[in-house]
Amino acid sequence: MTSPFSISRQTMLSAILSTLLACILAATCAMILTGGEMLAVVVTTAVALLAGGILLLRMCQASDC
């Protein structure tokens, strides 16, 4: 059974690149705001990756990947 919604390869690639950009931005902001505290950078990056992964999974479940 095919889904009426289909994610193109370009859409998936842009979603992955957006997730990576969000991780870099989150890590940079955490580093600036905490004065280079590495634990904050690691936790912020992990949370951003988790959120991006959940978003990608939801996109795949809602369409025909």
Tab-separated table of N, CA, C and O in Angstrom:
chain	number	residue	atom	x	y	z
A	1	MET	N	0.843	-1.173	0.000
A	1	MET	CA	0.000	0.000	0.000
A	1	MET	C	0.891	1.239	0.000
A	1	MET	O	1.709	1.425	0.893
A	2	THR	N	0.715	2.061	-0.987
A	2	THR	CA	1.543	3.264	-1.069
A	2	THR	C	0.803	4.438	-0.467
A	2	THR	O	-0.420	4.541	-0.549
A	3	SER	N	1.559	5.311	0.112
A	3	SER	CA	0.998	6.496	0.725
A	3	SER	C	0.787	7.573	-0.338
A	3	SER	O	1.555	7.668	-1.284
A	4	PRO	N	-0.240	8.391	-0.180
A	4	PRO	CA	-0.430	9.469	-1.155
A	4	PRO	C	0.648	10.542	-1.056
A	4	PRO	O	0.840	11.309	-1.974
A	5	PHE	N	1.349	10.561	0.068
A	5	PHE	CA	2.416	11.533	0.250
A	5	PHE	C	3.747	10.837	0.049
A	5	PHE	O	3.993	9.780	0.594
A	6	SER	N	4.615	11.438	-0.711
A	6	SER	CA	5.923	10.852	-0.943
A	6	SER	C	6.986	11.925	-0.743
A	6	SER	O	6.869	13.022	-1.272
A	7	ILE	N	7.986	11.593	0.040
A	7	ILE	CA	9.067	12.537	0.284
A	7	ILE	C	10.126	12.334	-0.788
A	7	ILE	O	10.610	11.226	-0.987
A	8	SER	N	10.465	13.406	-1.447
A	8	SER	CA	11.501	13.298	-2.469
A	8	SER	C	12.872	13.221	-1.817
A	8	SER	O	13.051	13.542	-0.641
A	9	ARG	N	13.821	12.782	-2.588
A	9	ARG	CA	15.190	12.665	-2.083
A	9	ARG	C	15.740	14.033	-1.685
A	9	ARG	O	16.457	14.171	-0.701
A	10	GLN	N	15.383	15.068	-2.440
A	10	GLN	CA	15.849	16.422	-2.143
A	10	GLN	C	15.256	16.927	-0.827
A	10	GLN	O	15.940	17.576	-0.045
A	11	THR	N	13.996	16.611	-0.570
A	11	THR	CA	13.367	17.028	0.689
A	11	THR	C	14.039	16.345	1.873
A	11	THR	O	14.302	16.970	2.898
A	12	MET	N	14.323	15.051	1.739
A	12	MET	CA	14.979	14.316	2.818
A	12	MET	C	16.384	14.853	3.058
A	12	MET	O	16.808	15.020	4.198
A	13	LEU	N	17.108	15.149	1.988
A	13	LEU	CA	18.454	15.692	2.124
A	13	LEU	C	18.430	17.054	2.804
A	13	LEU	O	19.250	17.332	3.686
A	14	SER	N	17.473	17.888	2.441
A	14	SER	CA	17.390	19.203	3.076
A	14	SER	C	17.010	19.079	4.546
A	14	SER	O	17.475	19.855	5.386
A	15	ALA	N	16.188	18.096	4.900
A	15	ALA	CA	15.833	17.884	6.304
A	15	ALA	C	17.048	17.423	7.107
A	15	ALA	O	17.265	17.871	8.236
A	16	ILE	N	17.857	16.557	6.532
A	16	ILE	CA	19.065	16.085	7.215
A	16	ILE	C	20.063	17.227	7.380
A	16	ILE	O	20.642	17.413	8.459
A	17	LEU	N	20.243	18.023	6.326
A	17	LEU	CA	21.166	19.152	6.417
A	17	LEU	C	20.675	20.198	7.413
A	17	LEU	O	21.472	20.796	8.138
A	18	SER	N	19.373	20.400	7.480
A	18	SER	CA	18.816	21.335	8.459
A	18	SER	C	19.050	20.843	9.882
A	18	SER	O	19.348	21.633	10.783
A	19	THR	N	18.937	19.537	10.094
A	19	THR	CA	19.206	18.964	11.409
A	19	THR	C	20.657	19.176	11.808
A	19	THR	O	20.955	19.568	12.940
A	20	LEU	N	21.569	18.920	10.876
A	20	LEU	CA	22.992	19.130	11.174
A	20	LEU	C	23.296	20.600	11.443
A	20	LEU	O	24.068	20.927	12.355
A	21	LEU	N	22.690	21.491	10.678
A	21	LEU	CA	22.897	22.923	10.897
A	21	LEU	C	22.355	23.346	12.256
A	21	LEU	O	22.975	24.147	12.968
A	22	ALA	N	21.198	22.788	12.642
A	22	ALA	CA	20.632	23.092	13.956
A	22	ALA	C	21.549	22.612	15.081
A	22	ALA	O	21.704	23.286	16.095
A	23	CYS	N	22.192	21.462	14.893
A	23	CYS	CA	23.135	20.949	15.899
A	23	CYS	C	24.337	21.866	16.037
A	23	CYS	O	24.779	22.158	17.148
A	24	ILE	N	24.863	22.306	14.912
A	24	ILE	CA	26.017	23.203	14.950
A	24	ILE	C	25.644	24.522	15.604
A	24	ILE	O	26.387	25.045	16.448
A	25	LEU	N	24.490	25.057	15.247
A	25	LEU	CA	24.040	26.319	15.835
A	25	LEU	C	23.782	26.172	17.331
A	25	LEU	O	24.169	27.034	18.123
A	26	ALA	N	23.154	25.060	17.736
A	26	ALA	CA	22.887	24.834	19.158
A	26	ALA	C	24.185	24.697	19.946
A	26	ALA	O	24.323	25.253	21.037
A	27	ALA	N	25.152	23.973	19.392
A	27	ALA	CA	26.439	23.810	20.085
A	27	ALA	C	27.175	25.142	20.197
A	27	ALA	O	27.767	25.449	21.235
A	28	THR	N	27.128	25.934	19.132
A	28	THR	CA	27.798	27.240	19.157
A	28	THR	C	27.153	28.158	20.189
A	28	THR	O	27.858	28.829	20.959
A	29	CYS	N	25.822	28.198	20.210
A	29	CYS	CA	25.131	29.035	21.196
A	29	CYS	C	25.414	28.573	22.620
A	29	CYS	O	25.630	29.391	23.514
A	30	ALA	N	25.421	27.265	22.830
A	30	ALA	CA	25.710	26.742	24.170
A	30	ALA	C	27.120	27.094	24.596
A	30	ALA	O	27.367	27.433	25.756
A	31	MET	N	28.060	27.036	23.656
A	31	MET	CA	29.447	27.357	23.981
A	31	MET	C	29.597	28.838	24.334
A	31	MET	O	30.288	29.192	25.289
A	32	ILE	N	28.900	29.692	23.591
A	32	ILE	CA	28.990	31.129	23.853
A	32	ILE	C	28.316	31.477	25.182
A	32	ILE	O	28.866	32.223	25.995
A	33	LEU	N	27.120	30.930	25.398
A	33	LEU	CA	26.354	31.302	26.582
A	33	LEU	C	26.924	30.741	27.876
A	33	LEU	O	26.762	31.347	28.937
A	34	THR	N	27.588	29.597	27.813
A	34	THR	CA	28.114	28.996	29.047
A	34	THR	C	29.610	29.217	29.208
A	34	THR	O	30.205	28.703	30.152
A	35	GLY	N	30.217	29.936	28.301
A	35	GLY	CA	31.646	30.203	28.420
A	35	GLY	C	32.502	28.992	28.106
A	35	GLY	O	33.585	28.838	28.661
A	36	GLY	N	32.034	28.122	27.241
A	36	GLY	CA	32.827	26.980	26.826
A	36	GLY	C	32.649	25.739	27.676
A	36	GLY	O	33.475	24.833	27.642
A	37	GLU	N	31.578	25.684	28.438
A	37	GLU	CA	31.308	24.504	29.273
A	37	GLU	C	30.960	23.326	28.366
A	37	GLU	O	29.937	23.316	27.699
A	38	MET	N	31.816	22.309	28.343
A	38	MET	CA	31.671	21.228	27.378
A	38	MET	C	30.443	20.352	27.632
A	38	MET	O	29.841	19.841	26.697
A	39	LEU	N	30.062	20.176	28.866
A	39	LEU	CA	28.890	19.363	29.161
A	39	LEU	C	27.639	19.978	28.546
A	39	LEU	O	26.813	19.272	27.961
A	40	ALA	N	27.519	21.290	28.631
A	40	ALA	CA	26.366	21.973	28.034
A	40	ALA	C	26.370	21.814	26.521
A	40	ALA	O	25.318	21.624	25.906
A	41	VAL	N	27.545	21.879	25.912
A	41	VAL	CA	27.651	21.721	24.462
A	41	VAL	C	27.245	20.314	24.048
A	41	VAL	O	26.485	20.127	23.099
A	42	VAL	N	27.728	19.312	24.775
A	42	VAL	CA	27.411	17.920	24.447
A	42	VAL	C	25.920	17.650	24.624
A	42	VAL	O	25.282	17.034	23.756
A	43	VAL	N	25.345	18.113	25.728
A	43	VAL	CA	23.919	17.881	25.990
A	43	VAL	C	23.067	18.604	24.949
A	43	VAL	O	22.109	18.028	24.407
A	44	THR	N	23.394	19.828	24.635
A	44	THR	CA	22.626	20.589	23.643
A	44	THR	C	22.695	19.936	22.270
A	44	THR	O	21.692	19.836	21.563
A	45	THR	N	23.878	19.477	21.879
A	45	THR	CA	24.030	18.799	20.591
A	45	THR	C	23.244	17.496	20.561
A	45	THR	O	22.583	17.176	19.565
A	46	ALA	N	23.285	16.742	21.651
A	46	ALA	CA	22.539	15.485	21.715
A	46	ALA	C	21.039	15.720	21.619
A	46	ALA	O	20.326	14.986	20.916
A	47	VAL	N	20.551	16.742	22.281
A	47	VAL	CA	19.121	17.052	22.230
A	47	VAL	C	18.720	17.493	20.827
A	47	VAL	O	17.666	17.090	20.309
A	48	ALA	N	19.547	18.288	20.179
A	48	ALA	CA	19.244	18.729	18.816
A	48	ALA	C	19.251	17.548	17.851
A	48	ALA	O	18.391	17.453	16.962
A	49	LEU	N	20.187	16.616	18.006
A	49	LEU	CA	20.211	15.421	17.161
A	49	LEU	C	18.988	14.541	17.415
A	49	LEU	O	18.401	13.995	16.476
A	50	LEU	N	18.609	14.399	18.661
A	50	LEU	CA	17.438	13.604	19.001
A	50	LEU	C	16.173	14.214	18.396
A	50	LEU	O	15.354	13.500	17.807
A	51	ALA	N	16.030	15.516	18.521
A	51	ALA	CA	14.853	16.187	17.947
A	51	ALA	C	14.832	16.047	16.428
A	51	ALA	O	13.781	15.792	15.831
A	52	GLY	N	15.983	16.199	15.796
A	52	GLY	CA	16.056	16.042	14.351
A	52	GLY	C	15.761	14.621	13.914
A	52	GLY	O	15.072	14.395	12.915
A	53	GLY	N	16.257	13.652	14.663
A	53	GLY	CA	15.985	12.256	14.352
A	53	GLY	C	14.517	11.910	14.488
A	53	GLY	O	13.945	11.199	13.653
A	54	ILE	N	13.885	12.425	15.530
A	54	ILE	CA	12.452	12.196	15.716
A	54	ILE	C	11.665	12.828	14.573
A	54	ILE	O	10.725	12.227	14.040
A	55	LEU	N	12.049	14.021	14.172
A	55	LEU	CA	11.380	14.688	13.055
A	55	LEU	C	11.517	13.879	11.766
A	55	LEU	O	10.539	13.691	11.037
A	56	LEU	N	12.711	13.368	11.495
A	56	LEU	CA	12.920	12.568	10.288
A	56	LEU	C	12.121	11.271	10.332
A	56	LEU	O	11.547	10.849	9.326
A	57	LEU	N	12.065	10.625	11.494
A	57	LEU	CA	11.273	9.413	11.629
A	57	LEU	C	9.791	9.680	11.398
A	57	LEU	O	9.101	8.905	10.744
A	58	ARG	N	9.298	10.772	11.962
A	58	ARG	CA	7.891	11.121	11.765
A	58	ARG	C	7.598	11.419	10.306
A	58	ARG	O	6.532	11.071	9.800
A	59	MET	N	8.534	12.077	9.620
A	59	MET	CA	8.354	12.337	8.191
A	59	MET	C	8.286	11.030	7.409
A	59	MET	O	7.466	10.878	6.501
A	60	CYS	N	9.138	10.084	7.757
A	60	CYS	CA	9.149	8.806	7.053
A	60	CYS	C	7.905	7.980	7.347
A	60	CYS	O	7.398	7.278	6.479
A	61	GLN	N	7.400	8.052	8.567
A	61	GLN	CA	6.208	7.300	8.909
A	61	GLN	C	4.970	7.875	8.218
A	61	GLN	O	4.036	7.152	7.897
A	62	ALA	N	4.977	9.191	8.010
A	62	ALA	CA	3.826	9.839	7.403
A	62	ALA	C	3.819	9.734	5.887
A	62	ALA	O	2.844	10.096	5.247
A	63	SER	N	4.889	9.234	5.305
A	63	SER	CA	4.958	9.165	3.853
A	63	SER	C	5.650	7.885	3.422
A	63	SER	O	6.044	7.058	4.223
A	64	ASP	N	5.839	7.766	2.155
A	64	ASP	CA	6.499	6.598	1.584
A	64	ASP	C	7.965	6.939	1.342
A	64	ASP	O	8.307	7.512	0.337
A	65	CYS	N	8.823	6.589	2.289
A	65	CYS	CA	10.258	6.923	2.172
A	65	CYS	C	10.926	6.059	1.139
A	65	CYS	O	10.900	4.881	1.164
